[in-house]
Amino acid sequence: MHIEFSPFSSDDIDLLADFLAGNGWPFHAGTQDAETVRRRAADGLYWNDESRTFWVLADGERAGLVRLQDLADDTAMFDLRIREARRGQGLGTAAVAWLTPYVFTEFPHIMRIEATTRQDNHAMRAILRGSGYAKEAHYREAWPSPDGGALHDSVGYAVLRRDWLSGTVTLPDWHDEPATRSSGERPS
């Protein structure tokens, strides 16, 4: 399969609206209705000083979307969406492998790239770990289901520029809490 990344353009607004409204996004918060997407795209949400959006093209088909965000900050974030029919084919892995060097090369002020996903999104978590991103955060019951039902845990990952350059992964110190009370003791 030949994979390319093509910049979003204002000519793509209807394609974008159809793509986002026409697929299920079980691991993304909120709903995507076509008119809201069109309005946001017309307002410049998908391509501006702080955001860039790219189509993931698989053999010429618009199979996915990468939206890079917070590009004016020193920490960028991204939203990755793969069309339902194309999931499980390696496109997410290819997208993260592409976006990481793209961000660090095109935006030299960016020192880290963050990604947050639901705890039960095992595929995305595996992609992040395999791409050199370290788990940095775990937020309990912080991600509502799209249907407004259950609350899910969310997890945060990041890659540091220095780790990307050196090909290493620096893990956070998960044992940095001061020992102030015994395990299981409730605060007073």
PDB file of C-alpha atoms in Angstrom:
ATOM      1  CA  MET A   1       0.000   0.000   0.000  1.00  0.00           C
ATOM      2  CA  HIS A   2       1.306   3.451  -0.931  1.00  0.00           C
ATOM      3  CA  ILE A   3       0.692   6.056   1.831  1.00  0.00           C
ATOM      4  CA  GLU A   4       0.984   9.814   1.360  1.00  0.00           C
ATOM      5  CA  PHE A   5       0.092  12.880   3.422  1.00  0.00           C
ATOM      6  CA  SER A   6      -1.626  15.684   1.529  1.00  0.00           C
ATOM      7  CA  PRO A   7      -2.331  19.137   3.019  1.00  0.00           C
ATOM      8  CA  PHE A   8      -5.950  20.079   3.586  1.00  0.00           C
ATOM      9  CA  SER A   9      -7.134  22.968   1.411  1.00  0.00           C
ATOM     10  CA  SER A  10     -10.221  25.155   1.395  1.00  0.00           C
ATOM     11  CA  ASP A  11     -11.409  23.155  -1.625  1.00  0.00           C
ATOM     12  CA  ASP A  12     -11.657  20.111   0.679  1.00  0.00           C
ATOM     13  CA  ILE A  13     -14.333  21.455   3.047  1.00  0.00           C
ATOM     14  CA  ASP A  14     -17.160  19.265   1.734  1.00  0.00           C
ATOM     15  CA  LEU A  15     -14.851  16.215   1.629  1.00  0.00           C
ATOM     16  CA  LEU A  16     -13.832  16.909   5.214  1.00  0.00           C
ATOM     17  CA  ALA A  17     -17.440  17.315   6.360  1.00  0.00           C
ATOM     18  CA  ASP A  18     -18.420  14.048   4.687  1.00  0.00           C
ATOM     19  CA  PHE A  19     -15.386  12.257   6.129  1.00  0.00           C
ATOM     20  CA  LEU A  20     -15.948  13.395   9.726  1.00  0.00           C
ATOM     21  CA  ALA A  21     -19.757  13.117   9.703  1.00  0.00           C
ATOM     22  CA  GLY A  22     -19.822   9.885   7.719  1.00  0.00           C
ATOM     23  CA  ASN A  23     -17.678   7.718   9.994  1.00  0.00           C
ATOM     24  CA  GLY A  24     -18.044   6.507  13.560  1.00  0.00           C
ATOM     25  CA  TRP A  25     -15.425   7.779  15.993  1.00  0.00           C
ATOM     26  CA  PRO A  26     -15.864   5.642  19.120  1.00  0.00           C
ATOM     27  CA  PHE A  27     -12.708   6.988  20.777  1.00  0.00           C
ATOM     28  CA  HIS A  28     -13.324  10.672  20.103  1.00  0.00           C
ATOM     29  CA  ALA A  29     -15.372  12.974  22.288  1.00  0.00           C
ATOM     30  CA  GLY A  30     -18.267  14.919  20.818  1.00  0.00           C
ATOM     31  CA  THR A  31     -20.225  14.427  17.643  1.00  0.00           C
ATOM     32  CA  GLN A  32     -19.275  15.500  14.143  1.00  0.00           C
ATOM     33  CA  ASP A  33     -22.161  16.929  12.173  1.00  0.00           C
ATOM     34  CA  ALA A  34     -21.405  18.084   8.639  1.00  0.00           C
ATOM     35  CA  GLU A  35     -22.600  21.681   9.058  1.00  0.00           C
ATOM     36  CA  THR A  36     -20.474  22.249  12.158  1.00  0.00           C
ATOM     37  CA  VAL A  37     -17.430  20.854  10.347  1.00  0.00           C
ATOM     38  CA  ARG A  38     -18.098  23.120   7.340  1.00  0.00           C
ATOM     39  CA  ARG A  39     -18.451  26.190   9.570  1.00  0.00           C
ATOM     40  CA  ARG A  40     -15.276  25.391  11.517  1.00  0.00           C
ATOM     41  CA  ALA A  41     -13.351  24.741   8.306  1.00  0.00           C
ATOM     42  CA  ALA A  42     -14.579  27.997   6.772  1.00  0.00           C
ATOM     43  CA  ASP A  43     -13.422  29.772   9.954  1.00  0.00           C
ATOM     44  CA  GLY A  44      -9.914  28.376   9.408  1.00  0.00           C
ATOM     45  CA  LEU A  45      -9.864  25.795  12.208  1.00  0.00           C
ATOM     46  CA  TYR A  46      -8.102  23.164  10.115  1.00  0.00           C
ATOM     47  CA  TRP A  47      -5.293  25.329   8.724  1.00  0.00           C
ATOM     48  CA  ASN A  48      -4.002  28.411  10.514  1.00  0.00           C
ATOM     49  CA  ASP A  49      -0.985  29.622  12.519  1.00  0.00           C
ATOM     50  CA  GLU A  50      -1.620  27.018  15.214  1.00  0.00           C
ATOM     51  CA  SER A  51      -3.109  24.137  13.245  1.00  0.00           C
ATOM     52  CA  ARG A  52      -2.315  22.074  10.151  1.00  0.00           C
ATOM     53  CA  THR A  53      -4.459  19.270   8.751  1.00  0.00           C
ATOM     54  CA  PHE A  54      -3.378  16.533   6.360  1.00  0.00           C
ATOM     55  CA  TRP A  55      -5.231  13.792   4.552  1.00  0.00           C
ATOM     56  CA  VAL A  56      -3.830  10.292   4.963  1.00  0.00           C
ATOM     57  CA  LEU A  57      -3.981   8.939   1.421  1.00  0.00           C
ATOM     58  CA  ALA A  58      -3.793   5.161   1.008  1.00  0.00           C
ATOM     59  CA  ASP A  59      -3.353   4.243  -2.635  1.00  0.00           C
ATOM     60  CA  GLY A  60      -4.901   7.616  -3.485  1.00  0.00           C
ATOM     61  CA  GLU A  61      -7.980   7.188  -1.239  1.00  0.00           C
ATOM     62  CA  ARG A  62      -8.682   9.629   1.612  1.00  0.00           C
ATOM     63  CA  ALA A  63      -8.373   6.992   4.329  1.00  0.00           C
ATOM     64  CA  GLY A  64      -7.551   9.186   7.298  1.00  0.00           C
ATOM     65  CA  LEU A  65      -6.922  12.626   8.697  1.00  0.00           C
ATOM     66  CA  VAL A  66      -4.159  14.091  10.869  1.00  0.00           C
ATOM     67  CA  ARG A  67      -4.768  17.431  12.551  1.00  0.00           C
ATOM     68  CA  LEU A  68      -1.738  18.998  14.223  1.00  0.00           C
ATOM     69  CA  GLN A  69      -2.641  21.500  16.933  1.00  0.00           C
ATOM     70  CA  ASP A  70      -0.983  24.052  19.231  1.00  0.00           C
ATOM     71  CA  LEU A  71       1.830  24.597  16.737  1.00  0.00           C
ATOM     72  CA  ALA A  72       2.624  28.061  18.139  1.00  0.00           C
ATOM     73  CA  ASP A  73       3.325  26.560  21.584  1.00  0.00           C
ATOM     74  CA  ASP A  74       6.338  24.522  22.664  1.00  0.00           C
ATOM     75  CA  THR A  75       4.081  21.451  23.010  1.00  0.00           C
ATOM     76  CA  ALA A  76       2.070  20.295  20.006  1.00  0.00           C
ATOM     77  CA  MET A  77      -0.863  17.897  20.049  1.00  0.00           C
ATOM     78  CA  PHE A  78      -2.555  15.906  17.321  1.00  0.00           C
ATOM     79  CA  ASP A  79      -5.869  14.345  16.392  1.00  0.00           C
ATOM     80  CA  LEU A  80      -5.702  11.214  14.247  1.00  0.00           C
ATOM     81  CA  ARG A  81      -8.723   9.668  12.555  1.00  0.00           C
ATOM     82  CA  ILE A  82      -8.776   6.653  10.263  1.00  0.00           C
ATOM     83  CA  ARG A  83     -11.862   5.833   8.180  1.00  0.00           C
ATOM     84  CA  GLU A  84     -13.802   2.853   9.615  1.00  0.00           C
ATOM     85  CA  ALA A  85     -13.170   0.628   6.579  1.00  0.00           C
ATOM     86  CA  ARG A  86      -9.392   1.307   6.715  1.00  0.00           C
ATOM     87  CA  ARG A  87      -8.725   0.698  10.417  1.00  0.00           C
ATOM     88  CA  GLY A  88      -6.340  -2.090  11.345  1.00  0.00           C
ATOM     89  CA  GLN A  89      -4.263  -1.702   8.167  1.00  0.00           C
ATOM     90  CA  GLY A  90      -1.257   0.144   9.624  1.00  0.00           C
ATOM     91  CA  LEU A  91      -2.371   3.643   8.657  1.00  0.00           C
ATOM     92  CA  GLY A  92      -2.317   4.939  12.237  1.00  0.00           C
ATOM     93  CA  THR A  93       1.237   3.690  12.696  1.00  0.00           C
ATOM     94  CA  ALA A  94       2.284   5.283   9.398  1.00  0.00           C
ATOM     95  CA  ALA A  95       0.612   8.577  10.362  1.00  0.00           C
ATOM     96  CA  VAL A  96       2.377   8.851  13.726  1.00  0.00           C
ATOM     97  CA  ALA A  97       5.680   7.823  12.103  1.00  0.00           C
ATOM     98  CA  TRP A  98       5.168  10.660   9.592  1.00  0.00           C
ATOM     99  CA  LEU A  99       3.831  13.398  11.891  1.00  0.00           C
ATOM    100  CA  THR A 100       6.512  13.125  14.577  1.00  0.00           C
ATOM    101  CA  PRO A 101       9.492  14.068  12.376  1.00  0.00           C
ATOM    102  CA  TYR A 102       7.319  16.508  10.418  1.00  0.00           C
ATOM    103  CA  VAL A 103       6.479  18.488  13.566  1.00  0.00           C
ATOM    104  CA  PHE A 104      10.007  18.454  14.975  1.00  0.00           C
ATOM    105  CA  THR A 105      11.524  19.400  11.604  1.00  0.00           C
ATOM    106  CA  GLU A 106       9.047  22.067  10.506  1.00  0.00           C
ATOM    107  CA  PHE A 107       8.609  23.662  13.952  1.00  0.00           C
ATOM    108  CA  PRO A 108      12.031  23.868  15.641  1.00  0.00           C
ATOM    109  CA  HIS A 109      10.585  25.628  18.713  1.00  0.00           C
ATOM    110  CA  ILE A 110       8.431  22.596  19.590  1.00  0.00           C
ATOM    111  CA  MET A 111      10.028  20.525  22.337  1.00  0.00           C
ATOM    112  CA  ARG A 112       7.381  17.823  22.764  1.00  0.00           C
ATOM    113  CA  ILE A 113       4.345  16.289  21.083  1.00  0.00           C
ATOM    114  CA  GLU A 114       1.451  15.065  23.218  1.00  0.00           C
ATOM    115  CA  ALA A 115      -1.329  12.615  22.465  1.00  0.00           C
ATOM    116  CA  THR A 116      -4.302  11.743  24.643  1.00  0.00           C
ATOM    117  CA  THR A 117      -6.635   8.821  24.079  1.00  0.00           C
ATOM    118  CA  ARG A 118      -9.120   6.703  25.947  1.00  0.00           C
ATOM    119  CA  GLN A 119      -7.720   3.929  28.097  1.00  0.00           C
ATOM    120  CA  ASP A 120      -9.613   1.300  26.105  1.00  0.00           C
ATOM    121  CA  ASN A 121      -8.218   2.478  22.748  1.00  0.00           C
ATOM    122  CA  HIS A 122      -5.635  -0.309  22.766  1.00  0.00           C
ATOM    123  CA  ALA A 123      -4.677   0.131  19.112  1.00  0.00           C
ATOM    124  CA  MET A 124      -3.762   3.811  19.526  1.00  0.00           C
ATOM    125  CA  ARG A 125      -1.890   3.140  22.739  1.00  0.00           C
ATOM    126  CA  ALA A 126       0.180   0.441  20.999  1.00  0.00           C
ATOM    127  CA  ILE A 127       0.929   2.826  18.117  1.00  0.00           C
ATOM    128  CA  LEU A 128       2.121   5.521  20.521  1.00  0.00           C
ATOM    129  CA  ARG A 129       4.342   3.149  22.512  1.00  0.00           C
ATOM    130  CA  GLY A 130       5.781   1.705  19.313  1.00  0.00           C
ATOM    131  CA  SER A 131       6.488   5.223  18.012  1.00  0.00           C
ATOM    132  CA  GLY A 132       8.633   6.290  20.972  1.00  0.00           C
ATOM    133  CA  TYR A 133       5.921   8.060  22.963  1.00  0.00           C
ATOM    134  CA  ALA A 134       6.016   7.525  26.732  1.00  0.00           C
ATOM    135  CA  LYS A 135       2.931   7.306  28.916  1.00  0.00           C
ATOM    136  CA  GLU A 136       2.928  10.400  31.114  1.00  0.00           C
ATOM    137  CA  ALA A 137      -0.577  10.687  32.508  1.00  0.00           C
ATOM    138  CA  HIS A 138      -3.625   8.711  33.552  1.00  0.00           C
ATOM    139  CA  TYR A 139      -6.843  10.622  34.164  1.00  0.00           C
ATOM    140  CA  ARG A 140      -9.546   8.612  35.906  1.00  0.00           C
ATOM    141  CA  GLU A 141     -13.127   8.899  34.566  1.00  0.00           C
ATOM    142  CA  ALA A 142     -12.195  11.937  32.491  1.00  0.00           C
ATOM    143  CA  TRP A 143     -13.496  11.013  29.026  1.00  0.00           C
ATOM    144  CA  PRO A 144     -17.264  10.824  28.465  1.00  0.00           C
ATOM    145  CA  SER A 145     -18.652   8.321  25.975  1.00  0.00           C
ATOM    146  CA  PRO A 146     -19.971   9.875  22.760  1.00  0.00           C
ATOM    147  CA  ASP A 147     -23.473   8.792  23.823  1.00  0.00           C
ATOM    148  CA  GLY A 148     -23.129  10.608  27.155  1.00  0.00           C
ATOM    149  CA  GLY A 149     -23.083   7.330  29.090  1.00  0.00           C
ATOM    150  CA  ALA A 150     -20.070   5.882  30.847  1.00  0.00           C
ATOM    151  CA  LEU A 151     -16.986   7.839  31.797  1.00  0.00           C
ATOM    152  CA  HIS A 152     -13.702   6.326  30.643  1.00  0.00           C
ATOM    153  CA  ASP A 153     -10.184   6.848  31.872  1.00  0.00           C
ATOM    154  CA  SER A 154      -7.957   8.788  29.506  1.00  0.00           C
ATOM    155  CA  VAL A 155      -4.220   8.369  29.120  1.00  0.00           C
ATOM    156  CA  GLY A 156      -1.621  10.837  27.935  1.00  0.00           C
ATOM    157  CA  TYR A 157       1.546  10.081  26.000  1.00  0.00           C
ATOM    158  CA  ALA A 158       4.328  12.321  24.711  1.00  0.00           C
ATOM    159  CA  VAL A 159       7.591  12.245  22.831  1.00  0.00           C
ATOM    160  CA  LEU A 160      10.339  14.716  23.687  1.00  0.00           C
ATOM    161  CA  ARG A 161      12.418  16.310  20.943  1.00  0.00           C
ATOM    162  CA  ARG A 162      15.623  15.139  22.661  1.00  0.00           C
ATOM    163  CA  ASP A 163      14.328  11.558  22.822  1.00  0.00           C
ATOM    164  CA  TRP A 164      13.300  11.666  19.167  1.00  0.00           C
ATOM    165  CA  LEU A 165      16.754  12.962  18.197  1.00  0.00           C
ATOM    166  CA  SER A 166      18.573  10.320  20.253  1.00  0.00           C
ATOM    167  CA  GLY A 167      16.188   7.439  19.505  1.00  0.00           C
ATOM    168  CA  THR A 168      15.486   6.859  23.195  1.00  0.00           C
ATOM    169  CA  VAL A 169      12.425   6.990  25.429  1.00  0.00           C
ATOM    170  CA  THR A 170      12.725   8.776  28.770  1.00  0.00           C
ATOM    171  CA  LEU A 171      10.080   7.504  31.182  1.00  0.00           C
ATOM    172  CA  PRO A 172       8.620   9.731  33.902  1.00  0.00           C
ATOM    173  CA  ASP A 173       9.483   9.068  37.514  1.00  0.00           C
ATOM    174  CA  TRP A 174       6.244   7.449  38.684  1.00  0.00           C
ATOM    175  CA  HIS A 175       7.564   7.079  42.252  1.00  0.00           C
ATOM    176  CA  ASP A 176       8.230  10.724  43.086  1.00  0.00           C
ATOM    177  CA  GLU A 177       5.564  11.173  45.773  1.00  0.00           C
ATOM    178  CA  PRO A 178       6.954  11.828  49.240  1.00  0.00           C
ATOM    179  CA  ALA A 179       6.250   9.023  51.705  1.00  0.00           C
ATOM    180  CA  THR A 180       3.941  10.867  54.134  1.00  0.00           C
ATOM    181  CA  ARG A 181       1.528   8.141  55.209  1.00  0.00           C
ATOM    182  CA  SER A 182       1.210   4.412  55.005  1.00  0.00           C
ATOM    183  CA  SER A 183      -0.321   2.755  51.962  1.00  0.00           C
ATOM    184  CA  GLY A 184      -4.093   2.654  52.102  1.00  0.00           C
ATOM    185  CA  GLU A 185      -4.371   5.290  54.823  1.00  0.00           C
ATOM    186  CA  ARG A 186      -6.999   7.908  54.059  1.00  0.00           C
ATOM    187  CA  PRO A 187      -6.143  11.602  54.394  1.00  0.00           C
ATOM    188  CA  SER A 188      -7.681  13.295  57.404  1.00  0.00           C
TER     189      SER A 188
END
